[in-house]
Short mmCIF file of C-alpha atoms in Angstrom, two decimals:
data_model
loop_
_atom_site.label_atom_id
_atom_site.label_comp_id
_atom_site.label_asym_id
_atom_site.label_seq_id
_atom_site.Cartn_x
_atom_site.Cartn_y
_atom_site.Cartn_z
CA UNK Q 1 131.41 65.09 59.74
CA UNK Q 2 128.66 64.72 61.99
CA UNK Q 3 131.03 65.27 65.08
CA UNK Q 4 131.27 68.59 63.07
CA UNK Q 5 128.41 70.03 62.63
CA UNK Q 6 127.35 69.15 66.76
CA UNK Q 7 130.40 71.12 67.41
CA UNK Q 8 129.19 74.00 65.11
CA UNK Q 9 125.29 73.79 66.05
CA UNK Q 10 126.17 73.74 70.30
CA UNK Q 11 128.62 77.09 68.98
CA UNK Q 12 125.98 78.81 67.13
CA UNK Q 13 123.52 78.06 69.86
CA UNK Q 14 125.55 79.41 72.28
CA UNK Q 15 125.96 82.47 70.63
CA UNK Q 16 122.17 82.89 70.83
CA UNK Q 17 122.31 81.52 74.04
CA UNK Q 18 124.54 84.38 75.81
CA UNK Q 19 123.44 88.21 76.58
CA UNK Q 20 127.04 89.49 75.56
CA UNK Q 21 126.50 88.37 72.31
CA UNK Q 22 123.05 90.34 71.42
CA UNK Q 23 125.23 93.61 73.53
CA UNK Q 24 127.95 92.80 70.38
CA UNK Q 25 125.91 92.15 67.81
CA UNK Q 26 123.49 95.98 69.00
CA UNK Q 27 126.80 97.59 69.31
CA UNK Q 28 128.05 96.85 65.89
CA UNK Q 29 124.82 97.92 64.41
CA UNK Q 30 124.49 100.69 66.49
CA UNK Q 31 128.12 101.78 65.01
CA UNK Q 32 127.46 101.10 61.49
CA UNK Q 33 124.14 103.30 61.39
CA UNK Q 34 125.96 106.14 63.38
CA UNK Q 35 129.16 106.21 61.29
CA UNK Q 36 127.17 106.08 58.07
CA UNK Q 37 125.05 109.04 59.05
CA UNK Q 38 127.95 110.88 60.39
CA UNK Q 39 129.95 110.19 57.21
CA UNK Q 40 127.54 112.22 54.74
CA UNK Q 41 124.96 108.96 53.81
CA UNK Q 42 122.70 111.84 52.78
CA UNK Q 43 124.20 114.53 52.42
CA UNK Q 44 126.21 112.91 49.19
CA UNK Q 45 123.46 112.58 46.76
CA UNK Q 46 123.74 109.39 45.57
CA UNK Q 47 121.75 106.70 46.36
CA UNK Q 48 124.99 104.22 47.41
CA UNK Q 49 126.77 102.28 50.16
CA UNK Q 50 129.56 104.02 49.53
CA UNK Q 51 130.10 105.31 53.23
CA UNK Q 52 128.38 102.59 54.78
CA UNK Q 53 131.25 100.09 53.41
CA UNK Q 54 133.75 102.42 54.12
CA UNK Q 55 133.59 102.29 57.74
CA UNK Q 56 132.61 98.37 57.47
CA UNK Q 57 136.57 97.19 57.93
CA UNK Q 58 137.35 99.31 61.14
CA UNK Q 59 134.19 98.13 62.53
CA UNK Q 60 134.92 94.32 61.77
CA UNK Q 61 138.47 94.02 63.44
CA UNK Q 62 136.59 95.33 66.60
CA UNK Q 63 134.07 93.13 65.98
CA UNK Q 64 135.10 89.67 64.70
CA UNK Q 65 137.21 90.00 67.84
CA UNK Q 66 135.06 90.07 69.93
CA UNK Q 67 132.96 87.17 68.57
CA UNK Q 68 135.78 85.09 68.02
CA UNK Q 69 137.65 85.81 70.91
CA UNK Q 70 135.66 83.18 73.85
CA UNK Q 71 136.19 80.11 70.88
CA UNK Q 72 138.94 78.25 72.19
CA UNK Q 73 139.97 81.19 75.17
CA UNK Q 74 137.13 79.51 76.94
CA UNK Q 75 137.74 75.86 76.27
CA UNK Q 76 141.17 76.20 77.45
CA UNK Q 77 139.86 78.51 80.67
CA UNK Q 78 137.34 75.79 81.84
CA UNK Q 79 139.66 72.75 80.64
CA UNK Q 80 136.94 71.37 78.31
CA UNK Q 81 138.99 71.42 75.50
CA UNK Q 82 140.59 68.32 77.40
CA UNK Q 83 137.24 66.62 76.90
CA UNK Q 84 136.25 68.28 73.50
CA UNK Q 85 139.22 67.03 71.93
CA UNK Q 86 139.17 63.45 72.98
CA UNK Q 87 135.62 63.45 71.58
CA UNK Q 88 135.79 61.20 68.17
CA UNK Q 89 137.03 64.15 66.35
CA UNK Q 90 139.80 65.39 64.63
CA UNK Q 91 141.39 69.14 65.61
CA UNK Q 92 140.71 70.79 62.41
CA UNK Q 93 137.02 69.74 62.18
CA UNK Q 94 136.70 71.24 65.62
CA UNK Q 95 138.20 74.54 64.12
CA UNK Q 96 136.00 74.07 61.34
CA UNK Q 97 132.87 73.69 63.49
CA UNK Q 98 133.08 76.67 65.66
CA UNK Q 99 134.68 78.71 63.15
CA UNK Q 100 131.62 78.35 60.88
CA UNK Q 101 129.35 78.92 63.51
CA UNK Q 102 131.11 82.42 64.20
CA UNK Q 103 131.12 83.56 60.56
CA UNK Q 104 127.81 82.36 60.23
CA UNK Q 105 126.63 84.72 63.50
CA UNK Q 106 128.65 87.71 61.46
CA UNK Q 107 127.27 86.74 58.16
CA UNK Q 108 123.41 87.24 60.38
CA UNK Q 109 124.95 90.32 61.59
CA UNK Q 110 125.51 91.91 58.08
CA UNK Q 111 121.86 90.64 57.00
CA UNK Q 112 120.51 92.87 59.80
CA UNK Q 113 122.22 95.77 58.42
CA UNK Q 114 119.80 95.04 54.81
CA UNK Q 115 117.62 98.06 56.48
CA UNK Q 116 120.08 100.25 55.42
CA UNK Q 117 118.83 99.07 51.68
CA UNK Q 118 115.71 99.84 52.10
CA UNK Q 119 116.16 103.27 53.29
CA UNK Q 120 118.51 103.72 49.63
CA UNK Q 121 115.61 101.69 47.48
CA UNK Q 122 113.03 103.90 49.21
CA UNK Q 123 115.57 107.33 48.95
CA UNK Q 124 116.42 106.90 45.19
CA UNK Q 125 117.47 104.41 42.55
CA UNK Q 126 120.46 102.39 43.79
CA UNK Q 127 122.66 100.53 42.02
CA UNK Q 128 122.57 96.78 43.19
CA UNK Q 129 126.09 95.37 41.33
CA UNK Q 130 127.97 97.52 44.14
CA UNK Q 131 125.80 96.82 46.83
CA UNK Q 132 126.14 93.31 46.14
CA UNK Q 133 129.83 92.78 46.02
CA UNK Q 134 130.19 94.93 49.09
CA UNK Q 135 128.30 92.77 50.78
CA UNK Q 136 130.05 89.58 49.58
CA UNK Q 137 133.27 91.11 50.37
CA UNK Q 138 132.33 92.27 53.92
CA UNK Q 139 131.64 88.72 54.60
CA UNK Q 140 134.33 87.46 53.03
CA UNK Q 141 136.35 89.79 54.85
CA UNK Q 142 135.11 89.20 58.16
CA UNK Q 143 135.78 85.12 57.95
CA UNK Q 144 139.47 86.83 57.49
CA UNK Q 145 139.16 88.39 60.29
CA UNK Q 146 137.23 85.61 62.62
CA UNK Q 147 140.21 83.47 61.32
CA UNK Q 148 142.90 85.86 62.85
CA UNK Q 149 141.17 86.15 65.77
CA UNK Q 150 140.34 82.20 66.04
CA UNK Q 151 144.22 81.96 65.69
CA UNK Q 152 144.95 84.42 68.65
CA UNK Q 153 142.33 82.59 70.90
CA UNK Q 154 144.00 79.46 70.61
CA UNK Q 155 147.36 80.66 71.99
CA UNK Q 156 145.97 81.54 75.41
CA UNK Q 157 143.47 80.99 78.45
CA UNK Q 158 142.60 84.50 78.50
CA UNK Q 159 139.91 86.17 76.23
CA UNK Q 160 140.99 89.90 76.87
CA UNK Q 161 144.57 88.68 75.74
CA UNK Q 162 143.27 86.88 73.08
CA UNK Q 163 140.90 89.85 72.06
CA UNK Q 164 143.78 92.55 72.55
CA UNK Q 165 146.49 90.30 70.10
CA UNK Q 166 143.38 90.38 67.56
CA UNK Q 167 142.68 93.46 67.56
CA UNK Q 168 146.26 94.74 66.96
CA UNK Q 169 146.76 92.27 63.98
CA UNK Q 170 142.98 93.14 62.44
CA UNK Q 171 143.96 96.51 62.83
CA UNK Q 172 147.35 96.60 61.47
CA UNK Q 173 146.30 94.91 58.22
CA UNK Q 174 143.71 97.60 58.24
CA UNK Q 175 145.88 100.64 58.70
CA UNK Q 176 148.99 99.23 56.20
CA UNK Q 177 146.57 99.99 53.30
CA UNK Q 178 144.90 103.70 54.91
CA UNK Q 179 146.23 106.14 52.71
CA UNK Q 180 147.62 108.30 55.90
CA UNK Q 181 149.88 105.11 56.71
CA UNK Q 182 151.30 104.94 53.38
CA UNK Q 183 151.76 108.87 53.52
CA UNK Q 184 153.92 108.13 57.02
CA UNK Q 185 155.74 105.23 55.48
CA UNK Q 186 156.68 107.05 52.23
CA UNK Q 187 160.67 106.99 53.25
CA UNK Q 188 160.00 103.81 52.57
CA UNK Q 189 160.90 102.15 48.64
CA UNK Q 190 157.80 102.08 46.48
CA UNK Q 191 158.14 98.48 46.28
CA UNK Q 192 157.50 97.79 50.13
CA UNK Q 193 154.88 100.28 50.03
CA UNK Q 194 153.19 98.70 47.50
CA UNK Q 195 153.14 95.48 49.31
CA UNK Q 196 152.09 96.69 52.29
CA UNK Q 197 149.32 98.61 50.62
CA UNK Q 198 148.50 94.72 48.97
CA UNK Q 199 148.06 92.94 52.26
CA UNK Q 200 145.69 95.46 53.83
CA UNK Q 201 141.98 94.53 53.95
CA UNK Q 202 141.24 98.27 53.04
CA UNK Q 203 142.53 97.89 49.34
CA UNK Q 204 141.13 94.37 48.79
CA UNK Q 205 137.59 95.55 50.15
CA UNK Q 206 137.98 98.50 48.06
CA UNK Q 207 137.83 97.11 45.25
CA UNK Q 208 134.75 94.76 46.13
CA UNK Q 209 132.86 98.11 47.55
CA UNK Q 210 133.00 99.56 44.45
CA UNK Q 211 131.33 96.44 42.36
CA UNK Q 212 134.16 94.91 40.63
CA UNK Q 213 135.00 91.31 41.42
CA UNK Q 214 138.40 90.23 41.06
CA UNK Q 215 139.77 87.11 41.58
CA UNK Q 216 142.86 88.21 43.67
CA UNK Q 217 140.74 89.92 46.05
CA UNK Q 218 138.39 87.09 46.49
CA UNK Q 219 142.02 84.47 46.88
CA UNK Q 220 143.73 86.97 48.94
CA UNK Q 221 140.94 86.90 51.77
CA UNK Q 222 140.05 82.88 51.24
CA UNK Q 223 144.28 82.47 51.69
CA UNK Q 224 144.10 84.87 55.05
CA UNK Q 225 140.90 83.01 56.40
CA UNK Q 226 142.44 79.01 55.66
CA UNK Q 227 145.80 80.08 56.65
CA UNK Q 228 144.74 81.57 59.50
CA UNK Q 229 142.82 78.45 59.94
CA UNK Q 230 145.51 75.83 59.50
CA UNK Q 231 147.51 77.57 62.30
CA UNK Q 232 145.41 77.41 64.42
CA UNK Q 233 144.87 74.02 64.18
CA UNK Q 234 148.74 73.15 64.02
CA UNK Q 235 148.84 75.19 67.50
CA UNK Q 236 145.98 73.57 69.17
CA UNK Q 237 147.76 69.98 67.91
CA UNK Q 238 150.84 71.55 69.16
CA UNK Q 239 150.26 73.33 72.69
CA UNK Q 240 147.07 71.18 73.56
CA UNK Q 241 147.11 70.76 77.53
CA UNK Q 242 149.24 74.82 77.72
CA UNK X 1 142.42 45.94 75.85
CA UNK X 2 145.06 48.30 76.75
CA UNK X 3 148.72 47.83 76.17
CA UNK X 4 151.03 50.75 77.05
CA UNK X 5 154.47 50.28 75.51
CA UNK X 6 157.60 52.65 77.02
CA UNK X 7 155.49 55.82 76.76
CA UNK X 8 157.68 59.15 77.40
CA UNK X 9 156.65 62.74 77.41
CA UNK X 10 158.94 65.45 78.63
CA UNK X 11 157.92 68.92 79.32
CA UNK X 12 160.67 71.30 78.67
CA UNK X 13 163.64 69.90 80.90
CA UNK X 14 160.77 67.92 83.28
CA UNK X 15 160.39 64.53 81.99
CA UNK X 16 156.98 63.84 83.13
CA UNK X 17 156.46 60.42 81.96
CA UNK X 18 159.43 58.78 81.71
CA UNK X 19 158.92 55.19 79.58
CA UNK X 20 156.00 53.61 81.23
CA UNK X 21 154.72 50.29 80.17
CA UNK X 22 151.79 48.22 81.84
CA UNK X 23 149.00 45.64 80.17
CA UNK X 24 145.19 45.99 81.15
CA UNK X 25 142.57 43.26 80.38
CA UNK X 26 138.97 43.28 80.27
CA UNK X 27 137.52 42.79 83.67
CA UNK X 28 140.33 44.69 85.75
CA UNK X 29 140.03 47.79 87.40
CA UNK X 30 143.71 48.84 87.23
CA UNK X 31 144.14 52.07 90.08
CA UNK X 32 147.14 54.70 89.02
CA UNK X 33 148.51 55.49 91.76
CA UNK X 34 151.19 57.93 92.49
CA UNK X 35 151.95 61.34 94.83
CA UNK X 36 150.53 64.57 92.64
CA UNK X 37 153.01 65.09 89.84
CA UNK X 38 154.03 61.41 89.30
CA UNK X 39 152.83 61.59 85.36
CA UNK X 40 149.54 59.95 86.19
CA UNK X 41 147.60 62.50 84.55
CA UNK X 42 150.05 63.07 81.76
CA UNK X 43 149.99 59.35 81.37
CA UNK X 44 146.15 59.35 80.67
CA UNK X 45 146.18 62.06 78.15
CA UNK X 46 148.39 60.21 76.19
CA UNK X 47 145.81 57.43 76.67
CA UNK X 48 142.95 59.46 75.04
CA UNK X 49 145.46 60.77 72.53
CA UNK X 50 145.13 64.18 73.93
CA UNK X 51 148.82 64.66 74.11
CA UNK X 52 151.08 62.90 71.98
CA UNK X 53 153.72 60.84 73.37
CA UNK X 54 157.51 62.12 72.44
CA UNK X 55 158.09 57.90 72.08
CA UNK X 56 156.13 55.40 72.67
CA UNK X 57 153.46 54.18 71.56
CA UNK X 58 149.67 52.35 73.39
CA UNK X 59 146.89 50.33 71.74
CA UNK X 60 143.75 50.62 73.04
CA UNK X 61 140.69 47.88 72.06
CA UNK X 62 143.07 47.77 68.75
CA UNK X 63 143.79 50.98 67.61
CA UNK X 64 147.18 52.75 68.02
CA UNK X 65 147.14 56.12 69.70
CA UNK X 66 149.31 57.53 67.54
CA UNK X 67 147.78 56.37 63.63
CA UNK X 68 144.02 55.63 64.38
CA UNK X 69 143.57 58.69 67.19
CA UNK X 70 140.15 58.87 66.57
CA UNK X 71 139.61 55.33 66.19
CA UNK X 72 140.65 54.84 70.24
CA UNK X 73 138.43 57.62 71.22
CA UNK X 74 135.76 56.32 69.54
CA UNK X 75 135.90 52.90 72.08
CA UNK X 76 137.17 55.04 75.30
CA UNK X 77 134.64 56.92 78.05
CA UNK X 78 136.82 59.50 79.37
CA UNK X 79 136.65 61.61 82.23
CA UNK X 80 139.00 64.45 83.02
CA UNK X 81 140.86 65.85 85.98
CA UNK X 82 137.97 67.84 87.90
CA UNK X 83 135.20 66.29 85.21
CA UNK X 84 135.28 69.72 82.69
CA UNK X 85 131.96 70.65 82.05
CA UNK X 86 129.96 73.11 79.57
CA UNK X 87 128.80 75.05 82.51
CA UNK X 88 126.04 77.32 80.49
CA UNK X 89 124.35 73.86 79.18
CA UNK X 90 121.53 72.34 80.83
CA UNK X 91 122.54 68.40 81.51
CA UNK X 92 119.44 67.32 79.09
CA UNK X 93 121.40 69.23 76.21
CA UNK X 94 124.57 68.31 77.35
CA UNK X 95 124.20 65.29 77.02
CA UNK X 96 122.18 65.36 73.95
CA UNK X 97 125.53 67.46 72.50
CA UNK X 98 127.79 64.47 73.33
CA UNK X 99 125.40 61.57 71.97
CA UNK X 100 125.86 63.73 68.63
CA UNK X 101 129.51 64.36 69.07
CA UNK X 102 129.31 60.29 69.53
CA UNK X 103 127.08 59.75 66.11
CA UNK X 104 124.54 57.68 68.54
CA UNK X 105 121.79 58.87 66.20
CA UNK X 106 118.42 57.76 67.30
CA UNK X 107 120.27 55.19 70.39
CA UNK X 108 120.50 58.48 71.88
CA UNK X 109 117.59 58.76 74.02
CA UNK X 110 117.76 55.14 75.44
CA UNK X 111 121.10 55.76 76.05
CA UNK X 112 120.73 59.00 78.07
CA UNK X 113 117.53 57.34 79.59
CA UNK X 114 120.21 54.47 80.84
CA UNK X 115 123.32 57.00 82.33
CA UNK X 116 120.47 59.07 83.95
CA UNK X 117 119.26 56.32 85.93
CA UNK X 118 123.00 54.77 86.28
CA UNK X 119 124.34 58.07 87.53
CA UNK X 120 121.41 59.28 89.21
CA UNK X 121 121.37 62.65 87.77
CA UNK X 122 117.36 62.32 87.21
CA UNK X 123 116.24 65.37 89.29
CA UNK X 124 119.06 67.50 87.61
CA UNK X 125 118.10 66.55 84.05
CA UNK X 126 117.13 69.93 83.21
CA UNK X 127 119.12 71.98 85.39
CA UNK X 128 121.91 74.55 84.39
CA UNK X 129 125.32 72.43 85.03
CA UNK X 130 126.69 75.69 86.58
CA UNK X 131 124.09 75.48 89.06
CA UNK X 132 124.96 71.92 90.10
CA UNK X 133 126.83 71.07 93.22
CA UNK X 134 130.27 69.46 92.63
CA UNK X 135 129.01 65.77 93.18
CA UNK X 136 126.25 66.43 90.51
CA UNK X 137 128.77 68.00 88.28
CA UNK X 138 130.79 64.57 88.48
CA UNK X 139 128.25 62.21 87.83
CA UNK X 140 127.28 64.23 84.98
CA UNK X 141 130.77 64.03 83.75
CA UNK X 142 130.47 59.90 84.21
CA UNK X 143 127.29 60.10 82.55
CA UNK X 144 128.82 61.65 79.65
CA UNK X 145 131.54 58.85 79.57
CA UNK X 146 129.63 56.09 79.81
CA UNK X 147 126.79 56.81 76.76
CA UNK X 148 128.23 54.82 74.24
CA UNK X 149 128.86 52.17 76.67
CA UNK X 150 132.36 52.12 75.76
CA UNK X 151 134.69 48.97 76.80
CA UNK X 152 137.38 51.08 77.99
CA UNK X 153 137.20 53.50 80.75
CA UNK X 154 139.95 56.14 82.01
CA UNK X 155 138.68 58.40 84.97
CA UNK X 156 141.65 60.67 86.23
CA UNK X 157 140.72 61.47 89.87
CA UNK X 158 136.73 60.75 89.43
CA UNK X 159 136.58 60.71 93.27
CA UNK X 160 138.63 63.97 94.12
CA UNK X 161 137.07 67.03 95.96
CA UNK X 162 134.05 64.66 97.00
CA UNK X 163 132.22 64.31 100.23
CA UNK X 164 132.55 60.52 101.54
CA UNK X 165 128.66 59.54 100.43
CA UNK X 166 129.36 61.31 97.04
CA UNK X 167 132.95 59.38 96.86
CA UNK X 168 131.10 55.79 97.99
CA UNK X 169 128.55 56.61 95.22
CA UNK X 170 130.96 56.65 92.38
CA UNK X 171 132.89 54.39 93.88
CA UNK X 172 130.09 52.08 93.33
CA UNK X 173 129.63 52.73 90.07
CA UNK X 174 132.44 51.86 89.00
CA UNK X 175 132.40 48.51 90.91
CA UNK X 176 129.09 47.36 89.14
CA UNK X 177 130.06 48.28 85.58
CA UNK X 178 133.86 46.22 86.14
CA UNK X 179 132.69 42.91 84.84
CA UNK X 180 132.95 43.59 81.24
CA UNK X 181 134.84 46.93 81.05
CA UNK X 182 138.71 47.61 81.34
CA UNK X 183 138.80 50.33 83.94
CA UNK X 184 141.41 52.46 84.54
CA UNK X 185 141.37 54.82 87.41
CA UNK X 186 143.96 57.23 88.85
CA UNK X 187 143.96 58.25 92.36
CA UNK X 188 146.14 59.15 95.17
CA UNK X 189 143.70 57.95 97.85
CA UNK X 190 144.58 54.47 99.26
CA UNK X 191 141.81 53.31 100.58
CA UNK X 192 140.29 53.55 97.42
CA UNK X 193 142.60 51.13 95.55
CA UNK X 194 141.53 48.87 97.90
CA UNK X 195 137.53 49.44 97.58
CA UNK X 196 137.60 49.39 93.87
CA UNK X 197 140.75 48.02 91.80
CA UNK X 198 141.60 44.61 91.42
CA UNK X 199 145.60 45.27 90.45
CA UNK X 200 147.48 48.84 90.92
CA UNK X 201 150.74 50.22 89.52
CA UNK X 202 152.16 52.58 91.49
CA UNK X 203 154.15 55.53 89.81
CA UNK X 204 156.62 58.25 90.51
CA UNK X 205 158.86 60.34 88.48
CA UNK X 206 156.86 59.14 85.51
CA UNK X 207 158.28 55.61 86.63
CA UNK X 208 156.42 52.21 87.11
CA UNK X 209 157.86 51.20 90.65
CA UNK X 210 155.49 48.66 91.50
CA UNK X 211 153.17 46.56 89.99
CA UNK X 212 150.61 43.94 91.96
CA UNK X 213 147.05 43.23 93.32
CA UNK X 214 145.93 45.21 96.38
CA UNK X 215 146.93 42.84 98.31
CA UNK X 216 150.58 41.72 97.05
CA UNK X 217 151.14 45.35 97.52
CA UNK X 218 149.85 45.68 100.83
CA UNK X 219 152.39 42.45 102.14
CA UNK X 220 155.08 43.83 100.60
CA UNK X 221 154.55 47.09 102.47
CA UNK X 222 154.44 44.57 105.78
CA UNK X 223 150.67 45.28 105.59
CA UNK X 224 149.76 48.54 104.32
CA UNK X 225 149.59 49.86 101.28
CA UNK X 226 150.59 53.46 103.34
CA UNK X 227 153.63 51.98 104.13
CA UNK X 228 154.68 50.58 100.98
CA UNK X 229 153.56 53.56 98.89
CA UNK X 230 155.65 55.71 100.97
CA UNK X 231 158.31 53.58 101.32
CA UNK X 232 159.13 53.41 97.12
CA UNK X 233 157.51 56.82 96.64
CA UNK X 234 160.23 59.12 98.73
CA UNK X 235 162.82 56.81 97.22
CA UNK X 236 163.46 54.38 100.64
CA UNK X 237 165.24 51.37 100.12
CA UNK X 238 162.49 48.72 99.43
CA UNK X 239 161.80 48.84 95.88
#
């Protein structure tokens, strides 16, 4: 346990500890304040979060990429996952460690984007169910994503590859649920459509966005994030020294 | 301390170890000899259990690699081919980072106090490791293996890319902490077999071909160990 939670602290700190980080972290907020003004924030007349979620899954699977993406990439690149792993520690609390320090850097992230509330509590009379749930499922749904993306940057020595296979499985699971994909795929039978409409992160976050807590929403991303998790730990037991 | 029983690993149609066995006891410096690509390397990861033997099986101060993985890497110091380091860390929180990963808990200051001065790595202490020359890098990378003070010591190539003061250094090192250690070191530099190890096994093809001190070696070889190695290495008629 304690072998964990070294692993996690020397992740988080290096997070701190490296410029490219900070350039992520002002690029995602950057994003997130443009596309919300863009996208009618007050123009709509209501004092919600409404557009500022919306955009909040397009701008994760960027995002949680790119955070994720140097975990094990690195390791593998330098060869201290050689000496990492024949620390007194076991593989998966190794995933655990640095996993939890990158959702805990994205779970800071979305705390710095609380300005946004202010500017709605100062604007009007928000509602705070909605607000809430959002933000629990935009966390939730970025350890998803950080899980994917952990996955992908065990399977090679190269971040960009790594980053690139992220981004085109964050982004699929996005896009199966946009209503413009379903429109495409409607030769398809209903049933299929429905299922691919069930595995996207866009109708699960949906629902959060709009205040309503459901269990299956909540299950569906803590399956994706310890599945995700579990491979990646049967491929790093699996492919160690490749 | 360390018994290795028929270990294989293949690697797609190479079989890179190919059912080694060999005994170690405290006090010995055992060298691993063997041309690049003999399995020496491969041999040692199994070792630290960071690959798993396809059969096999070692024991290492008690504990099987294979049902207590942890348990042998809690009583090995282990240094890697080319000593992989966290370049971005300075060496002070380096090593700090390892006496945690260890669970050394408040030893952890005497004991980096102790590799500091053992490794010599004083005037580095709060230098960037990616600013370090390569023979800094490698005594950092001992440093780290010896904190716990573990009984068991595997160093794959500890001496390799070093200039002869830096390889004399380590080589010292590793002569003063023999007594009470089990020390196994792979190399594919002669002389050094003789300078450190008490006994060597020579390998190739992920075989054991030889077995002996230094010196048995060396008369069997009519005198060298050059001759000998090369004689059972390229498959000559000796062995």
């Amino acid at each position: 346990m304690s072998a964990m939670m070294s692993v996690f602290k020397r992740e988080l700190k290096s997070y701190f500890g490296t410029p490219l980080a900070y350039v992520f972290l002002a690029i995602f907020l950057g994003c997130s304040a443009y596309f919300m003004f863009r996208g009618d924030f007050f123009l709509q007349g209501e004092a919600s979060l409404r557009v500022f979620f919306s955009n909040i899954p397009a701008l994760f699977a960027v995002y949680a990429p790119l955070m994720a993406m140097r975990l094990w990439s690195e390791e593998r690149r330098t060869g201290t996952i050689e000496m990492l792993l024949t620390l007194p520690i076991t593989t998966s609390q190794a995933v655990l460690g640095k996993f939890f320090a990158a959702w805990l850097f994205m779970g800071i992230s979305l705390l710095l984007t609380l300005p946004v509330v202010f500017t709605l509590e100062f604007l009007g009379d928000p509602e705070y169910g909605p607000i809430f749930t959002g933000y629990l499922g935009a966390f939730l749904m970025g350890g998803s994503y950080l899980a994917i993306s952990t996955f992908f940057s065990t399977l090679t020595k190269s971040q960009v590859i790594a980053f690139v296979l992220s981004l085109v499985v964050c982004g699929g699971l996005l896009m199966v649920g946009d209503p413009a994909f379903l429109k495409i795929a409607g030769f398809l039978p209903e049933s299929v459509n429905r299922l691919l409409a069930s595995l996207s992160f866009t109708t699960q976050f949906d629902v959060m966005e709009r205040g309503m807590v459901e269990l299956r929403n909540i299950l569906f991303m803590v399956t994706m994030t310890v599945g995700f998790l579990v491979a990646s730990t049967v491929m790093l037991e699996d492919r160690k020294a490749a | 301390m360390i018994t290795v029983d028929n270990l294989v690993k293949q690697f797609g149609t190479i079989r890179a170890v190919d059912g080694i066995s060999f005994k170690v006891a405290k006090g010995e410096v055992l060298g691993f000899l063997g041309p690049n690509g003999a399995g020496k390397s491969t041999t040692m990861k199994m070792l630290t259990c960071f690959l798993r033997p396809d059969s096999g099986t070692a024991t290492l101060g008690g504990c099987d690699i294979i049902r207590d993985p942890v348990g042998v890497r809690q009583r090995i110091g282990y240094v890697p081919e080319n000593a992989p380091l966290y370049d971005e860390m300075s060496v002070e929180s380096f090593l700090r980072f390892m006496c945690d990963m260890r669970g050394l808990g408040s030893g952890a200051g005497s004991a980096i106090e102790r590799v500091v001065e053992q490794c010599a790595i004083g005037n580095v202490f709060h230098q960037i490791i990616a600013t370090l020359s390569k023979g800094y890098k490698r005594r950092v990378g001992l440093a780290q293996a010896f904190l716990h003070d573990p009984e068991i010591l595997i160093l794959d190539e500890p001496t390799d890319g070093l200039d002869p003061n830096q390889k004399m250094d380590v080589r010292n090192l590793i002569s003063q902490m023999a007594q009470n250690k089990c020390i196994v070191i792979s190399t594919h530099i002669l002389e050094e077999v003789d300078a450190v190890c008490s006994r060597a096994i020579i390998i190739a093809r992920g075989r054991v071909l030889a077995d002996g001190t230094p010196a048995e070696l060396k008369s069997r070889g009519g005198g060298t160990l050059d001759a000998y190695f090369r004689q059972i290495t390229t498959g000559g008629s000796a062995a």
